Short mmCIF file of C-alpha atoms in Angstrom, two decimals:
data_model
loop_
_atom_site.label_atom_id
_atom_site.label_comp_id
_atom_site.label_asym_id
_atom_site.label_seq_id
_atom_site.Cartn_x
_atom_site.Cartn_y
_atom_site.Cartn_z
CA MET A 1219 43.17 157.97 166.02
CA ALA A 1220 39.85 158.87 167.64
CA SER A 1221 38.31 159.81 164.28
CA ASP A 1222 39.53 156.54 162.70
CA SER A 1223 38.02 154.56 165.56
CA ALA A 1224 34.71 156.40 165.24
CA LEU A 1225 34.67 155.79 161.47
CA THR A 1226 35.33 152.09 162.00
CA GLN A 1227 32.49 151.92 164.52
CA ILE A 1228 30.10 153.66 162.11
CA LEU A 1229 31.05 151.28 159.27
CA THR A 1230 30.53 148.28 161.55
CA GLN A 1231 27.08 149.56 162.52
CA LEU A 1232 26.20 150.18 158.86
CA ASN A 1233 27.23 146.63 157.97
CA ALA A 1234 25.10 145.27 160.80
CA LEU A 1235 22.13 147.36 159.63
CA GLN A 1236 22.62 146.10 156.08
CA VAL A 1237 22.61 142.47 157.22
CA SER A 1238 19.54 143.12 159.36
CA HIS A 1239 17.79 144.79 156.43
CA GLN A 1240 18.56 141.83 154.15
CA ALA A 1241 17.17 139.41 156.72
CA LEU A 1242 13.99 141.46 157.12
CA GLN A 1243 13.60 141.72 153.34
CA ALA A 1244 13.88 137.93 153.02
CA LYS A 1245 11.18 137.48 155.67
CA LEU A 1246 8.97 140.03 153.89
CA ASP A 1247 9.46 138.20 150.58
CA LEU A 1248 8.43 134.94 152.22
CA MET A 1249 5.30 136.50 153.79
CA SER A 1250 4.31 138.19 150.53
CA ASN A 1251 4.95 135.12 148.39
CA PRO A 1252 4.54 132.04 150.64
CA PRO A 1253 5.93 129.00 148.82
CA SER A 1254 3.80 125.91 148.39
CA PRO A 1255 5.27 122.40 148.69
CA GLN A 1256 4.96 122.15 144.92
CA SER A 1257 6.60 125.48 144.08
CA SER A 1258 9.19 126.11 146.78
CA PRO A 1259 12.70 126.46 145.30
CA LEU A 1260 14.03 124.45 148.21
CA SER A 1261 11.57 121.58 148.03
CA ARG A 1262 11.04 121.33 144.30
CA GLY A 1263 14.28 122.64 142.85
CA SER A 1264 12.60 125.57 141.05
CA PRO A 1265 14.86 127.66 138.82
CA ILE A 1266 16.80 130.20 140.80
CA PRO A 1267 17.30 133.76 139.53
CA THR A 1268 20.81 134.03 138.18
CA GLY A 1269 23.00 136.94 137.23
CA HIS A 1270 22.04 138.92 134.12
CA HIS A 1271 23.90 141.60 132.21
CA SER A 1272 22.40 144.84 130.99
CA PRO A 1273 23.41 146.27 127.59
CA ASN A 1274 26.00 148.49 129.27
CA GLY A 1275 27.57 145.49 131.01
CA GLN A 1276 26.26 146.22 134.52
CA ASN A 1277 25.66 143.14 136.64
CA LEU A 1278 21.97 142.71 137.39
CA LEU A 1279 20.09 140.29 139.60
CA LEU A 1280 16.45 139.25 139.47
CA SER A 1281 14.99 140.54 142.71
CA SER A 1282 13.44 138.02 145.09
CA SER A 1283 10.72 140.50 146.12
CA PRO A 1284 7.09 140.28 144.92
CA LEU A 1285 7.96 142.73 142.17
CA ALA A 1286 10.14 140.08 140.58
CA SER A 1287 7.02 138.50 139.10
CA LYS A 1288 6.74 141.64 136.95
CA SER A 1289 10.29 141.16 135.64
CA VAL A 1290 11.67 144.12 137.60
CA LEU A 1291 15.46 144.00 137.71
CA ALA A 1292 17.39 145.16 140.76
CA PRO A 1293 21.09 146.07 140.77
CA ALA A 1294 23.24 143.27 142.15
CA VAL A 1295 26.09 143.57 144.61
CA PRO A 1296 29.08 145.30 142.94
CA THR A 1297 31.54 143.04 141.16
CA ILE A 1298 34.70 141.86 142.93
CA ALA A 1299 36.74 144.19 140.72
CA ALA A 1300 34.61 147.18 141.77
CA LEU A 1301 34.69 146.23 145.42
CA SER A 1302 38.47 145.84 145.35
CA GLU A 1303 38.80 149.53 144.41
CA HIS A 1304 37.47 150.51 147.83
CA LYS A 1305 39.83 150.89 150.75
CA ASP A 1306 37.91 148.33 152.80
CA ALA A 1307 37.61 144.75 151.57
CA PRO A 1308 34.08 143.48 150.84
CA SER A 1309 32.36 141.80 153.75
CA ASP A 1310 31.65 138.09 153.74
CA LYS A 1311 27.96 138.90 153.22
CA GLU A 1312 28.76 141.00 150.15
CA ARG A 1313 31.04 138.30 148.77
CA GLU A 1314 28.42 135.62 149.36
CA LYS A 1315 25.79 137.70 147.55
CA LEU A 1316 28.20 138.29 144.67
CA LEU A 1317 29.31 134.68 144.32
CA TYR A 1318 25.89 133.10 144.88
CA PRO A 1319 23.24 135.71 143.92
CA GLY A 1320 20.26 133.33 143.92
CA ARG A 1321 18.54 131.36 146.60
CA VAL A 1322 20.00 127.97 147.50
CA LEU A 1323 19.35 125.39 144.80
CA LEU A 1324 19.25 122.05 146.58
CA THR A 1325 18.25 119.99 143.57
CA THR A 1326 16.71 119.96 140.12
CA TYR A 1327 14.33 117.59 138.40
CA PRO A 1328 14.01 116.10 134.90
CA ASP A 1329 12.20 118.31 132.36
CA GLN A 1330 12.34 121.27 134.73
CA HIS A 1331 11.67 124.53 132.90
CA GLY A 1332 14.85 126.03 131.48
CA TYR A 1333 17.07 123.02 132.15
CA LYS A 1334 18.21 120.98 129.16
CA PRO A 1335 21.33 118.82 129.70
CA PHE A 1336 23.83 118.83 126.85
CA THR A 1337 23.55 115.54 124.97
CA LEU A 1338 25.96 112.93 126.30
CA ASN A 1339 26.12 109.53 124.59
CA TRP A 1340 28.55 107.46 126.64
CA GLY A 1341 30.56 105.11 124.43
CA ALA A 1342 29.99 106.95 121.14
CA PRO A 1343 33.10 106.58 118.91
CA ASP A 1344 33.04 110.21 117.74
CA PRO A 1345 33.60 112.88 120.44
CA SER A 1346 31.21 115.27 118.67
CA VAL A 1347 28.51 112.61 119.03
CA ARG A 1348 29.59 111.54 122.52
CA GLY A 1349 29.53 115.13 123.81
CA PRO A 1350 31.51 116.78 126.63
CA VAL A 1351 31.14 116.04 130.35
CA ILE A 1352 29.74 119.18 132.02
CA PRO A 1353 29.33 119.13 135.83
CA SER A 1354 29.74 122.91 136.18
CA ARG A 1355 27.21 125.02 138.10
CA LEU A 1356 28.48 128.30 136.63
CA PRO A 1357 25.68 130.45 135.11
CA SER A 1358 27.08 129.76 131.62
CA SER A 1359 26.67 126.00 132.02
CA ILE A 1360 24.30 125.10 134.83
CA LYS A 1361 21.21 124.75 132.63
CA GLN A 1362 23.11 122.43 130.25
CA ARG A 1363 24.89 120.49 132.98
CA ASN A 1364 24.91 116.76 132.14
CA ALA A 1365 26.99 115.39 135.04
CA LEU A 1366 26.76 115.46 138.83
CA GLY A 1367 29.61 116.15 141.22
CA ALA A 1368 32.65 118.28 140.44
CA HIS A 1369 36.01 118.10 138.72
CA SER A 1370 39.21 117.32 140.66
CA GLY A 1371 37.68 114.63 142.84
CA SER A 1372 38.51 115.19 146.51
CA TYR A 1373 40.41 118.35 145.59
CA SER A 1374 37.16 120.07 144.61
CA ILE A 1375 36.85 121.00 148.30
CA TYR A 1376 40.07 123.03 148.09
CA ARG A 1377 38.70 124.84 145.04
CA ALA A 1378 35.58 125.73 147.03
CA LEU A 1379 37.73 127.13 149.85
CA ALA A 1380 39.83 129.18 147.42
CA ILE A 1381 36.67 130.71 145.94
CA ALA A 1382 35.21 131.44 149.39
CA MET A 1383 38.44 133.18 150.47
CA GLY A 1384 38.61 135.23 147.29
CA THR A 1385 41.88 133.82 145.98
CA LEU A 1386 40.16 132.22 142.97
CA SER A 1387 37.45 133.59 140.73
CA PRO A 1388 34.76 130.96 140.05
CA SER A 1389 34.54 132.22 136.48
CA HIS A 1390 38.28 131.91 135.79
CA LYS A 1391 38.76 130.57 132.26
CA PRO A 1392 41.88 128.38 131.95
CA ASP A 1393 44.20 128.82 128.98
CA TYR A 1394 44.80 125.32 127.58
CA SER A 1395 46.72 126.48 124.48
CA GLN A 1396 50.05 124.95 125.58
CA THR A 1397 48.78 121.96 127.55
CA GLU A 1398 48.25 119.28 124.90
CA PRO A 1399 49.81 115.86 125.62
CA PRO A 1400 53.50 115.56 124.61
CA VAL A 1401 52.94 111.86 123.92
CA SER A 1402 50.00 110.39 122.06
CA ILE A 1403 47.31 108.31 123.77
CA PRO A 1404 45.12 107.83 120.66
CA PRO A 1405 41.53 106.53 120.55
CA GLN A 1406 41.15 102.78 121.01
CA PRO A 1407 38.22 100.47 120.16
CA ALA A 1408 37.42 100.24 123.89
CA TRP A 1409 36.63 103.98 123.95
CA ALA A 1410 33.57 103.21 121.84
CA ASP A 1411 32.39 100.39 124.10
CA PRO A 1412 30.16 101.69 126.94
CA HIS A 1413 30.94 98.50 128.90
CA LYS A 1414 34.76 98.67 128.72
CA ILE A 1415 35.43 102.12 130.23
CA VAL A 1416 32.94 103.33 132.83
CA SER A 1417 35.06 104.92 135.60
CA PHE A 1418 36.63 107.87 133.75
CA ASP A 1419 36.25 109.87 130.55
CA PRO A 1420 38.49 108.36 127.82
CA TRP A 1421 38.41 111.70 125.96
CA GLY A 1422 39.45 113.55 129.13
CA HIS A 1423 42.98 114.42 127.91
CA LEU A 1424 41.76 115.70 124.54
CA VAL A 1425 39.02 118.05 125.81
CA PRO A 1426 40.60 121.34 124.60
CA GLN A 1427 41.00 119.89 121.12
CA VAL A 1428 37.86 117.81 120.52
CA PHE A 1429 35.44 120.09 122.40
CA ARG A 1430 36.84 123.42 121.24
CA LYS A 1431 33.46 124.51 119.81
CA GLU A 1432 31.62 123.82 123.06
CA VAL A 1433 34.20 125.82 125.03
CA GLU A 1434 34.92 128.75 122.70
CA GLU A 1435 31.71 129.18 120.72
CA LEU A 1436 29.07 127.97 123.16
CA GLY A 1437 30.88 129.25 126.27
CA LEU A 1438 30.38 126.04 128.24
CA ASP A 1439 32.61 125.21 131.20
CA VAL A 1440 34.26 122.02 129.90
CA ARG A 1441 37.53 120.93 131.51
CA PRO A 1442 40.09 118.15 131.02
CA SER A 1443 39.83 115.24 133.47
CA ILE A 1444 43.09 113.64 132.29
CA ALA A 1445 46.53 115.18 131.80
CA VAL A 1446 49.41 113.45 130.00
CA THR A 1447 53.03 114.56 130.38
CA ARG A 1448 56.66 113.38 130.36
CA ALA A 1449 59.22 113.37 133.17
CA HIS A 1450 62.30 111.80 134.73
CA MET A 1451 61.82 109.53 137.74
CA LYS A 1452 64.48 109.68 140.47
CA MET A 1453 64.45 107.09 143.28
CA SER A 1454 67.23 106.02 145.62
CA GLU A 1455 66.18 102.37 145.25
CA ILE A 1456 66.70 102.57 141.49
CA ASP A 1457 70.09 104.18 142.10
CA ASP A 1458 71.04 101.18 144.25
CA ALA A 1459 69.79 98.75 141.61
CA ALA A 1460 71.94 100.44 138.98
CA ARG A 1461 75.02 100.36 141.24
CA LYS A 1462 74.50 96.62 141.82
CA GLY A 1463 74.09 96.01 138.11
CA ASP A 1464 70.45 94.94 138.37
CA ILE A 1465 69.57 97.74 135.95
CA THR A 1466 71.62 98.76 132.92
CA ILE A 1467 72.20 102.40 132.03
CA ASP A 1468 71.26 102.53 128.36
CA GLY A 1469 70.93 106.30 127.90
CA LYS A 1470 67.35 105.94 126.66
CA VAL A 1471 65.20 104.30 129.33
CA VAL A 1472 67.69 104.60 132.19
CA LEU A 1473 69.99 107.62 132.16
CA LYS A 1474 72.91 108.71 134.30
CA SER A 1475 71.99 111.60 136.59
CA ARG A 1476 73.84 114.89 136.37
CA PRO A 1477 76.83 115.27 138.71
CA LEU A 1478 76.16 116.16 142.32
CA MET A 1479 77.42 119.46 143.71
CA ASN A 1480 79.40 120.11 146.87
CA PRO A 1481 78.32 122.83 149.33
CA ASP A 1482 81.10 125.09 147.99
CA GLY A 1483 79.74 124.87 144.46
CA THR A 1484 82.32 122.45 143.10
CA VAL A 1485 81.44 119.20 141.37
CA SER A 1486 81.28 116.19 143.70
CA ASP A 1487 82.98 112.92 142.83
CA LEU A 1488 80.12 110.91 144.45
CA ASP A 1489 78.02 108.69 142.22
CA PRO A 1490 74.91 110.73 141.26
CA GLY A 1491 72.85 107.63 140.48
CA VAL A 1492 70.38 107.32 137.63
CA GLU A 1493 67.06 108.63 136.33
CA VAL A 1494 64.29 106.83 134.46
CA ASN A 1495 62.68 108.37 131.38
CA ILE A 1496 58.89 108.04 131.70
CA SER A 1497 55.58 109.20 130.31
CA LYS A 1498 52.71 109.58 132.76
CA ALA A 1499 49.02 110.41 132.91
CA ALA A 1500 46.91 111.66 135.82
CA VAL A 1501 43.27 110.54 135.63
CA GLU A 1502 40.27 111.91 137.55
CA PRO A 1503 37.26 109.64 138.22
CA VAL A 1504 34.21 110.17 136.01
CA TRP A 1505 31.62 107.45 136.57
CA TYR A 1506 29.06 106.36 134.01
CA LEU A 1507 26.54 105.13 136.58
CA PRO A 1508 24.76 102.44 134.50
CA GLY A 1509 28.15 100.91 133.63
CA VAL A 1510 29.46 101.10 137.19
CA ALA A 1511 26.30 99.43 138.51
CA GLU A 1512 26.65 96.69 135.91
CA ARG A 1513 30.26 96.03 136.97
CA PHE A 1514 29.22 95.56 140.58
CA GLY A 1515 26.20 93.45 139.65
CA ILE A 1516 23.67 95.80 141.25
CA SER A 1517 20.90 98.05 139.95
CA GLU A 1518 21.60 101.65 139.06
CA ASN A 1519 18.91 102.77 141.52
CA LEU A 1520 20.60 100.91 144.38
CA LEU A 1521 23.97 102.40 143.45
CA ARG A 1522 22.53 105.91 143.39
CA ARG A 1523 20.77 105.45 146.73
CA ALA A 1524 23.90 104.08 148.41
CA LEU A 1525 26.05 106.93 147.07
CA PHE A 1526 23.47 109.46 148.29
CA GLU A 1527 22.90 107.99 151.74
CA ASP A 1528 26.47 107.14 152.66
CA THR A 1529 27.88 110.53 151.67
CA GLY A 1530 25.51 112.16 154.13
CA GLY A 1531 23.09 113.20 151.39
CA MET A 1532 25.83 115.21 149.71
CA TYR A 1533 24.44 114.79 146.19
CA PRO A 1534 20.59 114.84 146.21
CA GLU A 1535 20.48 114.85 142.41
CA LEU A 1536 21.69 111.26 142.45
CA ILE A 1537 18.08 110.61 143.47
CA THR A 1538 16.18 113.41 141.74
CA ARG A 1539 17.96 113.39 138.36
CA PRO A 1540 17.89 109.80 137.06
CA ASP A 1541 18.19 111.26 133.55
CA ILE A 1542 21.76 112.42 134.30
CA LYS A 1543 23.91 109.32 134.04
CA VAL A 1544 27.40 110.63 134.82
CA PHE A 1545 28.82 111.35 138.30
CA LEU A 1546 32.21 112.77 139.27
CA PRO A 1547 32.77 111.28 142.75
CA PRO A 1548 34.86 113.07 145.43
CA ILE A 1549 37.53 110.37 145.52
CA GLY A 1550 41.16 110.09 144.49
CA GLY A 1551 42.03 109.14 140.94
CA LEU A 1552 44.97 107.25 139.48
CA THR A 1553 48.31 107.87 137.79
CA VAL A 1554 49.76 105.82 134.92
CA TYR A 1555 53.55 105.54 134.56
CA ILE A 1556 54.80 104.28 131.18
CA PHE A 1557 58.33 102.97 130.70
CA GLY A 1558 59.48 102.84 127.10
CA ASN A 1559 57.62 103.87 123.96
CA PRO A 1560 53.89 104.51 124.67
CA ALA A 1561 53.09 103.62 121.05
CA LEU A 1562 53.90 99.99 121.89
CA LEU A 1563 51.11 99.68 124.46
CA SER A 1564 48.60 98.45 121.90
CA ASP A 1565 51.09 96.35 119.93
CA GLU A 1566 50.45 92.71 120.86
CA SER A 1567 53.77 91.65 119.33
CA LYS A 1568 55.67 93.57 122.02
CA GLU A 1569 56.35 92.40 125.57
CA LEU A 1570 54.42 94.25 128.28
CA THR A 1571 55.08 94.24 132.04
CA LEU A 1572 52.41 95.55 134.43
CA ARG A 1573 52.09 96.45 138.08
CA VAL A 1574 48.75 97.70 139.44
CA HIS A 1575 49.60 99.32 142.77
CA ASP A 1576 47.24 100.65 145.42
CA GLU A 1577 48.45 103.61 147.43
CA CYS A 1578 50.29 103.15 150.73
CA ASN A 1579 51.64 106.49 151.90
CA GLY A 1580 53.34 105.10 154.98
CA SER A 1581 55.44 102.64 152.97
CA ASP A 1582 55.59 104.14 149.46
CA VAL A 1583 56.69 107.58 150.68
CA PHE A 1584 57.98 107.18 154.23
CA GLY A 1585 59.39 103.66 154.08
CA SER A 1586 57.37 101.87 156.77
CA ASP A 1587 58.43 98.21 156.87
CA ILE A 1588 55.19 96.80 158.28
CA CYS A 1589 54.09 95.98 154.72
CA THR A 1590 55.68 95.16 151.36
CA CYS A 1591 54.14 98.05 149.41
CA LYS A 1592 57.29 100.01 148.68
CA PRO A 1593 59.48 96.96 147.90
CA TYR A 1594 56.73 95.72 145.56
CA LEU A 1595 56.53 99.10 143.84
CA THR A 1596 60.27 99.54 143.38
CA PHE A 1597 60.73 95.95 142.20
CA ALA A 1598 57.96 96.48 139.64
CA ILE A 1599 59.62 99.69 138.41
CA GLU A 1600 62.86 97.76 137.90
CA GLU A 1601 60.97 95.07 136.01
CA CYS A 1602 59.31 97.69 133.81
CA CYS A 1603 62.69 99.25 133.03
CA ARG A 1604 64.15 95.89 132.08
CA CYS A 1605 61.14 95.11 129.89
CA ALA A 1606 61.44 98.45 128.07
CA GLN A 1607 65.16 97.86 127.54
CA ARG A 1608 64.31 94.51 125.93
CA GLY A 1609 62.22 96.38 123.37
CA GLY A 1610 58.89 96.15 125.18
CA VAL A 1611 56.98 98.53 127.41
CA GLY A 1612 56.31 98.71 131.15
CA VAL A 1613 53.28 100.11 132.96
CA VAL A 1614 52.73 100.96 136.63
CA VAL A 1615 49.23 102.13 137.54
CA TYR A 1616 49.05 103.88 140.92
CA PHE A 1617 45.56 104.06 142.46
CA ARG A 1618 44.61 106.34 145.37
CA LYS A 1619 43.15 103.59 147.58
CA GLU A 1620 44.97 104.19 150.84
CA GLY A 1621 44.73 101.40 153.40
CA ARG A 1622 42.83 99.00 151.11
CA ALA A 1623 40.44 101.90 150.42
CA LEU A 1624 39.70 102.11 154.15
CA GLY A 1625 41.80 105.24 154.66
CA GLU A 1626 44.90 105.96 156.67
CA VAL A 1627 43.06 106.64 159.95
CA THR A 1628 41.46 103.18 159.91
CA LYS A 1629 44.77 101.62 158.89
CA TYR A 1630 46.62 103.14 161.84
CA LEU A 1631 43.88 102.06 164.24
CA VAL A 1632 44.37 98.53 162.93
CA TYR A 1633 48.12 98.85 163.48
CA ASN A 1634 47.48 99.77 167.12
CA LEU A 1635 45.20 96.78 167.59
CA ARG A 1636 47.70 94.43 165.99
CA LYS A 1637 50.63 95.57 168.09
CA ARG A 1638 48.66 95.45 171.34
CA GLY A 1639 46.89 92.19 170.61
CA GLY A 1640 49.88 90.19 169.39
CA ASP A 1641 50.84 90.80 165.78
CA SER A 1642 50.61 87.29 164.40
CA ALA A 1643 49.67 86.27 160.86
CA ASP A 1644 46.66 84.27 162.00
CA LYS A 1645 45.05 87.49 163.33
CA TYR A 1646 46.05 89.70 160.40
CA PHE A 1647 42.74 89.92 158.52
CA LYS A 1648 40.63 89.61 161.66
CA SER A 1649 42.21 92.76 163.10
CA THR A 1650 41.05 94.81 160.13
CA GLU A 1651 37.56 93.32 160.22
CA LEU A 1652 37.14 94.15 163.93
CA ILE A 1653 37.55 97.86 163.17
CA ALA A 1654 36.44 98.32 159.57
CA GLY A 1655 33.84 95.55 159.36
CA VAL A 1656 35.54 94.20 156.23
CA LYS A 1657 39.07 93.01 155.56
CA ASP A 1658 39.42 94.86 152.27
CA MET A 1659 37.22 97.55 150.71
CA ARG A 1660 39.05 97.66 147.40
CA PHE A 1661 36.77 96.64 144.59
CA GLN A 1662 38.90 95.93 141.53
CA ALA A 1663 35.96 95.78 139.11
CA LEU A 1664 36.71 99.28 137.77
CA MET A 1665 40.50 98.89 137.72
CA PRO A 1666 40.90 97.40 134.19
CA ASP A 1667 39.35 100.50 132.57
CA VAL A 1668 42.71 102.24 132.41
CA LEU A 1669 44.28 99.25 130.63
CA HIS A 1670 41.58 99.37 127.96
CA TRP A 1671 42.08 103.15 127.64
CA LEU A 1672 45.76 102.54 126.88
CA GLY A 1673 44.86 99.94 124.26
CA ILE A 1674 46.47 97.04 126.16
CA LYS A 1675 45.25 93.72 124.75
CA LYS A 1676 47.73 91.31 126.35
CA ILE A 1677 49.96 91.31 129.45
CA ASP A 1678 53.13 89.25 129.35
CA ASN A 1679 54.27 89.84 132.94
CA MET A 1680 52.15 90.91 135.91
CA VAL A 1681 53.94 91.69 139.17
CA SER A 1682 51.26 90.97 141.77
CA MET A 1683 50.02 88.33 144.18
CA SER A 1684 46.45 89.69 144.21
CA ASP A 1685 43.85 87.33 142.81
CA MET A 1686 41.29 90.15 142.79
CA LYS A 1687 43.43 92.21 140.42
CA TYR A 1688 44.33 89.22 138.26
CA ASP A 1689 40.73 88.03 137.96
CA ALA A 1690 39.40 91.52 137.19
CA ILE A 1691 41.86 92.00 134.33
CA VAL A 1692 41.37 88.55 132.80
CA GLN A 1693 37.57 88.76 133.10
CA SER A 1694 37.66 92.10 131.29
CA GLY A 1695 39.14 90.35 128.26
CA ILE A 1696 42.88 90.92 128.69
CA PRO A 1697 44.93 87.69 129.03
CA ILE A 1698 47.89 87.52 131.44
CA LEU A 1699 50.62 85.14 130.32
CA LYS A 1700 52.79 85.20 133.44
CA ARG A 1701 52.34 86.45 136.99
CA TYR A 1702 54.90 86.55 139.74
CA ASP A 1703 55.29 88.04 143.19
CA ILE A 1704 58.04 89.93 144.97
CA PRO A 1705 61.31 87.96 145.49
CA GLU A 1706 61.73 86.56 148.97
CA HIS A 1707 64.89 88.55 149.77
CA LEU A 1708 63.06 91.87 149.25
CA ILE A 1709 60.43 91.22 151.94
CA PRO A 1710 61.08 93.25 155.15
CA PRO A 1711 61.01 91.06 158.29
CA ASP A 1712 58.12 92.90 159.96
CA SER A 1713 55.96 92.56 156.84
CA ARG A 1714 56.21 88.79 156.97
CA VAL A 1715 52.94 88.82 158.93
CA GLU A 1716 51.11 90.38 155.99
CA ILE A 1717 52.68 88.17 153.33
CA ASP A 1718 52.11 84.88 155.16
CA ALA A 1719 48.51 85.80 156.00
CA LYS A 1720 47.84 86.57 152.34
CA ILE A 1721 49.45 83.36 151.10
CA ALA A 1722 47.44 81.29 153.59
CA ALA A 1723 44.27 83.11 152.47
CA GLY A 1724 44.85 81.96 148.90
CA TYR A 1725 46.83 84.81 147.37
CA PHE A 1726 49.15 83.85 144.52
CA THR A 1727 52.69 82.88 145.42
CA SER A 1728 55.58 81.40 143.48
CA GLY A 1729 57.29 80.35 146.70
CA LYS A 1730 56.44 78.12 149.61
CA GLN A 1731 52.87 77.33 150.56
CA ILE A 1732 51.67 78.31 154.04
CA THR A 1733 48.82 76.69 155.94
CA GLN A 1734 46.59 78.19 158.61
CA ALA A 1735 48.50 76.11 161.17
CA ASP A 1736 51.74 77.88 160.21
CA LEU A 1737 50.36 81.37 160.75
CA ILE A 1738 50.61 81.43 164.52
CA LYS A 1739 54.37 81.10 164.17
CA THR A 1740 54.71 84.29 162.11
CA VAL A 1741 54.86 87.19 164.54
CA GLY A 1742 55.73 90.84 163.98
CA ARG A 1743 57.82 92.93 166.32
CA THR A 1744 56.21 94.72 169.25
CA TRP A 1745 56.44 98.43 169.97
CA GLU A 1746 58.83 97.67 172.81
CA GLU A 1747 61.29 96.12 170.38
CA THR A 1748 61.57 99.43 168.50
CA GLU A 1749 62.57 101.37 171.60
CA HIS A 1750 66.29 100.74 171.68
#
C-alpha cells in the first residue's frame, strides 16, 4: 500500500511538473516571438498549426516554439488509443492537447491564407451546384468550412461535453448506409428559390446521397440536418376519440392497437385503443442570413450584429466573415407529422388539413390546463386523421418555441405574476410584457419554409386562431381556403383567460366576439382553489 501511495504521489508531481513546463514554454514562445496586433493568432485569426501525419502514420504537431518558423515538426501528444493502453487514464491536460493541438482560434477573416470555403450557392436547383453545408471545424474540413455555428442546434452543447469527457471521438465518421428516408420528400420548385426556403437546408435529408463525393472522396465532414422516418402515434386522447366514434378505425390511417397484457402474462380484455400511422421529419435550423434578414425587413449587417451581441459574442465570425452566408443557430428545430400519403402533399386536387403548433411542454406533455395547447394539438391530430381518411392528407408542424419563444423559465414567472396579481383576461398580455418586455417573441416569418419544402401549394383547412401564422402563410404565396379554431367544449375552464384575451386582441374566432369590457369578467382560478 505504501509503495502504491508513493507511486501515486510521484506521478502527481510529474504531472504538475509537466503542466508547469508547458506554461513556461508558452511564455518563452511569447517572449521569443512577440505577436503584433496585425499578426497575433488571437487578434487577427491567423492560421493555427493543426495536426499532421508523417509517412508512418505518427501524429505530428507543428511546434509553437521559434523553431516552428523553420518547419521543424515536434511529436504531438499520443493518440487516445495509445493513451488508453496505459493503466492510468490521460490527464485533462493531455486530452486537451490531443483534442485541440493548436492555439485558440477565435476567428478567421475573408481571403485569409489557406482558407477557401467550399462553394455554396443557396437556391441552386442542382445539389452539385448548390454545394453542401459545412460548419465543421475538424482538420479535414475547417479550411473549407462555408457555414458558421454547429449541427444539432442547441444539442451541439451536449456533443461538446461528450467529446470533453472522452465518450465521443470528434473524428467519429457516421455510417449513413441504412439511414435513407423510407418515404420520399422529393425536390420541389421552392428548393430552387433562395427567397422561399431560408431557415433550413432543403437538401438536408438527402446529404448522404447527393453529397457522397464530398464525404467519401474529398473527406469533408458533411452531415444530414433533416431525418425522415415512419412511425405509429399512440395517444390516450386519440383512444378516447375512437371509443366515442369521433375517429373511425380504417386499418390504414387509424389502426387498432395490439391487445393489452395482464401482469400474469395473459391477454387482457380491456380495450387497447388505437394507433395512427404517420410519416415524420425532424428538421434542424440552417439559416441563409441574407434571406432571413430579408424576411424580417432588416439589413444583413444588423442581423449579424444582433446575433453576435445578444448571444454574448458567441460567434465572432458573424462579424468577421461576411463572405460566409450560412449560420446554424443554437436553437430548437421543428418536426413535421404527416397523416396519409406524403405523395399527396403537392397535389392541389387533394384536400389538405394543417396545424402549425408551437411547443408547450407543460400542456402538450404534462397536461397543464392553464392554456389550450394540448387540446388544440389533439383536436388538430383528429382533424388530420379524418382528412386523410377522406382521401386527403394532414400535416402537423411542431416548432420548438416554448413559451411563445420566451422559454419555460419566463413563462413560469409570468404564471406566478398572474396568479398573485389576479388572473383576469384583461391583464393576460400585460403580465407577459411586464417580465419579458414583449407579449410574444414568436416571429412567424420563417415558419412557412417547411410548407414550401413539402411542396404544399394550397391549404384547405387550417386549425388555428393565430393571425400571425395565417398571414405569414398567405403572404408566402400559399392560399388558405378555410380556417377554424378549437371547439368551445374542448377549452379547459382555467384556459378561458388566455382564449378570451386573444379573441379580444383580434385573434380569429368562429364563436362569440369578446370586447375589452368583457375581459375583466373572465378570471382564472387562484392557487388556493387548487389546494383541496
